[in-house]
Amino acid sequence: IAVSPSFRVVNLAEHTQTITVYDSTPPIFQWGSSGQPNSFTTECDNVPDAYHPNVTDECSDPSVVYRQERVDGSCDDQYDLIRMWSTGDECGNFNDHAITIGVSDNTDPVVTGHTANPQYECDSVPEFNATADATDNCAEVDAPGTETVVPGSCEHSYQLFWEWEGCDDCGNCDADSATIQIVDTQAPVWDDLSGVASGTANCSHIPEPPVLTATDNCDKDPVITYSEVKVDGLCPCDYTLVRTWEVVDDCGNPGVTQTQNIQVMDTEAPEFDWIPQNQTLDCDDITDMPNQFNDPPLTASDNDGKTYNATFLGDTRINTTGDDCYEVELKWTVQDCYGHISTALATITVEDNE
């Protein structure tokens, strides 16, 4: 057989290969250096923020879906947080991770009440704070208080017992208290002492004692006690009045004692109760010169309250013109205990009319 050079016989063989590509590996979370989180418990003020991991996949670029659910407990700050992360690739390979964070409040609040001086004067009593300062790690806390008065030995000496208590939403409580001692250590003070100066006085013009008043820092009506003692001298109108004022408040604090000494003296001479009048008599009427003019005896009253008998000093003839015509001067004197002397004179004119 002759073969034409342009004709060629080719024998071909064909084979088909099918490669099935699939993705059976789920995406992988990349949690970083802290590692995959696990369930844990924590205080309510220490709940961490949610972590958002990266995710890798062999074939695609999947995303992460994050969800959080809260399951309430017995109080506002006691609950569970369920955190869930989900991811999936285009081939339906999924990966999930979930943790539970148990949140609780086991920390007491801090209540701070009164921390100043434990003792105050009765005129500087501090005001009671009806609500104390309170802080809590998770909640707003009120700390109301109470005041109790414990009586002491007197009206302005006593104790104040202050107590505050505050509780958070989960029943954690704290309390603070203070015992304040109220005292009265200040004595009353006299208001005006201008009338208390010591001095002298005539026994017929003895000054009345001044009325003193006093002021106290707490007692509105301190008790004032007045006393007067008479110290006798040698005469009825010679003595000393010792006047004393004392003041004390209701807690027994005594003020400064005030003393006034009044030296009572007799500065006045006694006064005759009566004196014979000057008169003119006939010589026949003169029966017992001079005694007839001293009956009854003269007396004198003194401002010391006593009556003194006068001393008759006798008679003296003056202006004599004859045996039966003359003038007689009669003289009496009286002296009180203090030595003051009074003198009385009477002139009798004697005539002879027959």
Coordinates of C-alpha atoms in Angstrom, one line a residue:
I1 CA 0.0 0.0 0.0
A2 CA 1.3 3.1 -1.0
V3 CA 0.9 5.9 1.6
S4 CA 0.7 9.4 0.6
P5 CA 3.1 11.6 2.5
S6 CA 0.4 14.0 3.5
F7 CA -1.8 11.5 5.2
R8 CA -1.0 10.6 8.7
V9 CA -2.8 8.4 11.2
V10 CA -2.9 9.5 14.8
N11 CA -4.2 7.4 17.6
L12 CA -5.3 9.6 20.7
A13 CA -6.2 8.5 24.3
E14 CA -8.2 10.8 26.7
H15 CA -8.4 10.7 30.6
T16 CA -10.5 12.9 32.8
Q17 CA -9.6 13.6 36.5
T18 CA -12.0 15.2 38.9
I19 CA -10.6 17.0 42.0
T20 CA -13.2 17.7 44.7
V21 CA -12.2 20.6 46.9
Y22 CA -14.0 20.9 50.2
D23 CA -13.7 22.8 53.5
S24 CA -14.3 20.7 56.6
T25 CA -12.2 22.8 59.1
P26 CA -14.1 25.3 61.2
P27 CA -12.6 28.7 61.8
I28 CA -10.3 29.1 64.8
F29 CA -10.5 31.8 67.5
Q30 CA -7.4 33.8 68.1
W31 CA -7.5 34.8 71.8
G32 CA -4.2 36.4 72.1
S33 CA -1.6 36.1 74.8
S34 CA -4.3 35.8 77.6
G35 CA -5.6 32.6 76.1
Q36 CA -9.1 31.3 75.8
P37 CA -11.3 32.7 78.6
N38 CA -13.1 30.3 80.9
S39 CA -15.9 30.8 83.3
F40 CA -15.0 32.6 86.6
T41 CA -16.5 34.7 89.4
T42 CA -15.7 38.3 90.3
E43 CA -16.9 41.2 92.4
C44 CA -19.4 43.6 90.9
D45 CA -16.8 46.4 90.6
N46 CA -14.3 44.2 88.8
V47 CA -16.3 42.9 85.8
P48 CA -14.0 42.9 82.8
D49 CA -15.0 44.3 79.4
A50 CA -15.9 41.7 76.8
Y51 CA -12.9 40.5 74.7
H52 CA -13.3 40.5 71.0
P53 CA -11.0 37.8 69.5
N54 CA -9.8 37.5 66.0
V55 CA -10.6 34.5 63.9
T56 CA -8.7 32.6 61.2
D57 CA -9.9 30.2 58.6
E58 CA -8.1 28.1 56.0
C59 CA -10.2 29.2 53.1
S60 CA -12.3 32.2 53.9
D61 CA -12.5 35.3 56.0
P62 CA -15.2 34.7 58.6
S63 CA -16.6 37.2 61.1
V64 CA -17.3 36.8 64.8
V65 CA -20.7 37.3 66.3
Y66 CA -20.7 38.2 70.1
R67 CA -23.7 38.0 72.4
Q68 CA -24.1 38.6 76.1
E69 CA -27.0 37.6 78.3
R70 CA -27.6 38.7 81.9
V71 CA -29.3 36.4 84.4
D72 CA -30.4 38.4 87.4
G73 CA -29.8 37.1 90.9
S74 CA -31.1 38.0 94.3
C75 CA -30.0 41.6 94.2
D76 CA -29.0 44.2 91.7
D77 CA -25.3 43.5 92.0
Q78 CA -25.5 39.7 92.0
Y79 CA -26.1 38.1 88.6
D80 CA -24.5 35.9 85.9
L81 CA -23.2 37.2 82.6
I82 CA -23.2 34.6 79.8
R83 CA -20.9 35.7 77.0
M84 CA -21.0 33.8 73.7
W85 CA -18.8 34.1 70.6
S86 CA -19.8 32.4 67.3
T87 CA -18.1 32.2 63.9
G88 CA -18.6 30.2 60.7
D89 CA -17.1 29.9 57.3
E90 CA -18.9 29.8 53.9
C91 CA -19.0 26.1 54.0
G92 CA -21.0 25.9 57.1
N93 CA -18.2 25.0 59.5
F94 CA -19.0 26.7 62.8
N95 CA -17.1 27.3 66.0
D96 CA -18.7 28.5 69.3
H97 CA -17.3 29.5 72.7
A98 CA -19.3 30.5 75.8
I99 CA -18.4 31.4 79.4
T100 CA -20.3 32.3 82.5
I101 CA -19.1 35.1 84.7
G102 CA -20.6 34.9 88.2
V103 CA -20.9 38.5 89.5
S104 CA -21.5 39.1 93.2
D105 CA -21.3 41.8 95.8
N106 CA -19.6 40.6 99.0
T107 CA -18.0 44.0 100.0
D108 CA -19.5 46.1 102.8
P109 CA -20.0 49.8 102.2
V110 CA -17.9 52.2 104.3
V111 CA -19.9 54.6 106.6
T112 CA -18.2 57.6 108.0
G113 CA -20.1 59.6 110.6
H114 CA -18.7 62.0 113.2
T115 CA -15.0 62.1 113.7
A116 CA -14.4 65.4 115.5
N117 CA -13.7 66.1 119.1
P118 CA -15.5 63.8 121.6
Q119 CA -16.2 66.7 124.1
Y120 CA -17.9 70.0 123.6
E121 CA -19.0 72.9 125.8
C122 CA -22.7 73.1 126.3
D123 CA -22.9 76.4 124.3
S124 CA -21.1 74.8 121.3
V125 CA -23.0 71.5 120.8
P126 CA -22.4 70.2 117.3
E127 CA -25.3 69.7 115.0
F128 CA -26.3 66.1 114.4
N129 CA -25.8 64.9 110.8
A130 CA -29.0 63.0 110.0
T131 CA -27.2 61.2 107.1
A132 CA -23.5 60.1 107.2
D133 CA -21.2 59.8 104.3
A134 CA -21.2 56.3 102.8
T135 CA -19.3 54.8 99.9
D136 CA -19.8 51.4 98.2
N137 CA -17.9 49.6 95.5
C138 CA -21.0 49.1 93.3
A139 CA -24.1 51.0 94.5
E140 CA -25.3 54.3 96.0
V141 CA -25.8 53.8 99.7
D142 CA -27.7 56.0 102.2
A143 CA -26.7 55.9 105.8
P144 CA -29.4 57.5 108.0
G145 CA -28.6 58.1 111.7
T146 CA -30.2 58.3 115.1
E147 CA -29.4 60.5 118.1
T148 CA -29.9 59.4 121.7
V149 CA -29.5 61.8 124.6
V150 CA -28.2 60.2 127.8
P151 CA -28.8 62.6 130.8
G152 CA -25.9 63.5 133.1
S153 CA -25.6 65.0 136.5
C154 CA -27.1 68.3 135.5
E155 CA -29.1 69.8 132.7
H156 CA -26.1 70.9 130.6
S157 CA -23.9 67.9 131.2
Y158 CA -25.0 64.9 129.2
Q159 CA -24.0 62.5 126.4
L160 CA -25.1 62.4 122.8
F161 CA -24.9 58.9 121.2
W162 CA -24.9 59.1 117.4
E163 CA -25.2 56.0 115.2
W164 CA -25.4 55.6 111.5
E165 CA -25.9 52.5 109.4
G166 CA -25.9 52.0 105.6
C167 CA -26.6 48.8 103.5
D168 CA -26.1 48.2 99.9
D169 CA -28.5 46.5 97.5
C170 CA -27.1 43.1 98.4
G171 CA -27.5 43.4 102.1
N172 CA -23.9 44.2 103.0
C173 CA -23.9 46.8 105.8
D174 CA -21.6 49.0 107.8
A175 CA -22.2 51.2 110.8
D176 CA -20.4 54.1 112.5
S177 CA -21.1 55.6 115.9
A178 CA -19.8 58.5 118.1
T179 CA -20.3 59.3 121.8
I180 CA -20.2 63.1 122.3
Q181 CA -19.7 64.4 125.8
I182 CA -21.4 67.7 126.5
V183 CA -20.0 69.5 129.5
D184 CA -20.5 72.8 131.4
T185 CA -17.2 74.0 132.8
Q186 CA -17.8 77.8 132.6
A187 CA -18.9 79.7 135.7
P188 CA -21.5 82.5 135.5
V189 CA -20.2 86.1 135.1
W190 CA -21.6 89.1 136.9
D191 CA -23.2 91.7 134.7
D192 CA -22.7 95.0 136.5
L193 CA -20.7 95.4 139.7
S194 CA -20.7 99.2 139.8
G195 CA -22.9 99.3 142.9
V196 CA -20.8 96.8 145.0
A197 CA -18.0 99.1 146.1
S198 CA -17.5 99.2 149.8
G199 CA -18.0 102.5 151.7
T200 CA -19.3 104.3 154.8
A201 CA -22.8 105.4 155.6
N202 CA -24.7 107.3 158.3
C203 CA -26.8 105.0 160.4
S204 CA -29.9 106.9 159.4
H205 CA -29.1 106.6 155.7
I206 CA -27.9 103.1 155.1
P207 CA -28.0 102.3 151.3
E208 CA -30.1 99.3 150.1
P209 CA -28.1 96.4 148.7
P210 CA -27.8 96.5 144.9
V211 CA -29.7 93.9 142.9
L212 CA -27.0 91.9 141.0
T213 CA -27.6 89.8 137.9
A214 CA -25.3 87.3 136.3
T215 CA -25.1 85.7 132.9
D216 CA -24.1 82.1 132.2
N217 CA -23.1 80.5 128.9
C218 CA -25.8 77.8 129.2
D219 CA -27.9 78.4 132.3
K220 CA -30.4 81.1 131.5
D221 CA -31.2 81.7 135.2
P222 CA -28.2 81.0 137.5
V223 CA -29.0 81.1 141.2
I224 CA -27.9 84.2 143.1
T225 CA -27.7 84.0 146.9
Y226 CA -27.4 87.2 149.0
S227 CA -26.5 87.3 152.6
E228 CA -25.8 90.1 155.1
V229 CA -23.9 89.9 158.4
K230 CA -23.8 92.6 161.0
V231 CA -20.5 93.0 162.9
D232 CA -21.3 95.1 166.0
G233 CA -18.9 97.9 167.2
L234 CA -18.8 99.7 170.5
C235 CA -21.9 101.8 170.0
P236 CA -25.4 101.0 168.6
C237 CA -24.7 103.0 165.5
D238 CA -21.1 101.8 165.1
Y239 CA -21.0 98.5 163.1
T240 CA -20.1 97.0 159.8
L241 CA -22.5 95.4 157.3
V242 CA -20.8 92.6 155.4
R243 CA -22.8 91.9 152.3
T244 CA -22.1 88.8 150.2
W245 CA -23.4 87.7 146.8
E246 CA -22.8 84.2 145.4
V247 CA -23.8 82.8 142.1
V248 CA -23.8 79.3 140.7
D249 CA -25.2 77.6 137.6
D250 CA -27.2 74.4 137.5
C251 CA -24.1 72.4 137.0
G252 CA -22.5 73.7 140.2
N253 CA -20.0 76.1 138.6
P254 CA -19.6 78.9 141.1
G255 CA -18.9 82.5 140.0
V256 CA -16.7 84.9 141.7
T257 CA -18.1 85.8 145.2
Q258 CA -18.7 89.5 145.6
T259 CA -18.4 91.2 149.0
Q260 CA -19.4 94.7 150.1
N261 CA -18.4 96.2 153.4
I262 CA -20.6 99.1 154.7
Q263 CA -19.0 100.9 157.7
V264 CA -22.0 102.3 159.5
M265 CA -21.2 105.4 161.6
D266 CA -23.1 108.0 163.6
T267 CA -22.3 111.4 162.2
E268 CA -25.2 113.3 163.8
A269 CA -25.5 114.7 167.3
P270 CA -28.6 113.8 169.3
E271 CA -31.6 116.2 169.2
F272 CA -33.3 117.4 172.4
D273 CA -36.9 116.2 172.7
W274 CA -37.9 119.5 174.3
I275 CA -36.2 122.6 175.6
P276 CA -37.6 125.1 178.2
Q277 CA -38.8 128.2 176.4
N278 CA -37.2 131.6 177.1
Q279 CA -39.6 133.3 179.5
T280 CA -40.1 136.2 181.8
L281 CA -41.2 135.5 185.4
D282 CA -42.0 137.5 188.5
C283 CA -39.5 137.0 191.2
D284 CA -42.2 135.5 193.3
D285 CA -42.5 132.6 190.8
I286 CA -38.9 131.6 191.3
T287 CA -39.2 128.8 193.9
D288 CA -36.2 126.6 193.2
M289 CA -33.8 128.1 190.8
P290 CA -32.6 126.4 188.7
N291 CA -34.0 122.9 189.5
Q292 CA -37.6 124.0 188.8
F293 CA -36.6 124.3 185.1
N294 CA -35.1 120.8 185.0
D295 CA -38.2 118.9 186.0
P296 CA -38.7 116.6 184.3
P297 CA -35.1 116.1 183.2
L298 CA -34.4 116.9 179.6
T299 CA -33.9 114.0 177.1
A300 CA -32.5 113.8 173.6
S301 CA -33.2 111.3 170.8
D302 CA -30.4 110.0 168.6
N303 CA -30.4 108.5 165.1
D304 CA -28.9 105.3 166.7
G305 CA -32.4 104.7 168.1
K306 CA -31.6 105.5 171.7
T307 CA -32.8 108.2 174.0
Y308 CA -30.2 109.9 176.1
N309 CA -30.7 111.9 179.4
A310 CA -29.3 115.4 179.2
T311 CA -26.9 116.7 181.8
F312 CA -27.9 120.0 183.5
L313 CA -24.8 122.1 183.7
G314 CA -26.4 124.8 185.9
D315 CA -27.4 128.4 185.6
T316 CA -25.5 131.6 185.1
R317 CA -26.8 135.0 186.0
I318 CA -26.4 137.6 183.3
N319 CA -27.5 141.2 183.0
T320 CA -28.1 141.7 186.7
T321 CA -29.8 145.0 187.6
G322 CA -30.8 144.2 191.2
D323 CA -31.3 141.4 193.6
D324 CA -34.7 140.5 192.2
C325 CA -34.2 141.7 188.6
Y326 CA -31.8 139.6 186.5
E327 CA -31.5 137.1 183.7
V328 CA -30.5 133.5 184.1
E329 CA -29.1 131.4 181.4
L330 CA -29.8 127.7 181.9
K331 CA -27.6 125.1 180.1
W332 CA -27.9 121.4 179.3
T333 CA -25.7 119.1 177.3
V334 CA -26.2 115.6 176.0
Q335 CA -23.7 113.2 174.4
D336 CA -24.4 110.1 172.4
C337 CA -22.3 106.9 172.3
Y338 CA -20.3 108.1 169.4
G339 CA -19.2 111.3 171.2
H340 CA -21.4 113.8 169.4
I341 CA -22.5 116.6 171.8
S342 CA -25.6 118.7 171.6
T343 CA -26.2 121.8 173.9
A344 CA -29.5 123.4 174.9
L345 CA -29.9 127.0 176.3
A346 CA -32.8 128.7 177.9
T347 CA -32.9 132.3 179.2
I348 CA -35.2 133.2 182.2
T349 CA -35.8 136.9 182.8
V350 CA -36.7 137.6 186.4
E351 CA -38.5 140.8 187.3
D352 CA -39.9 142.4 190.4
N353 CA -43.3 143.8 189.5
E354 CA -44.5 144.7 193.0

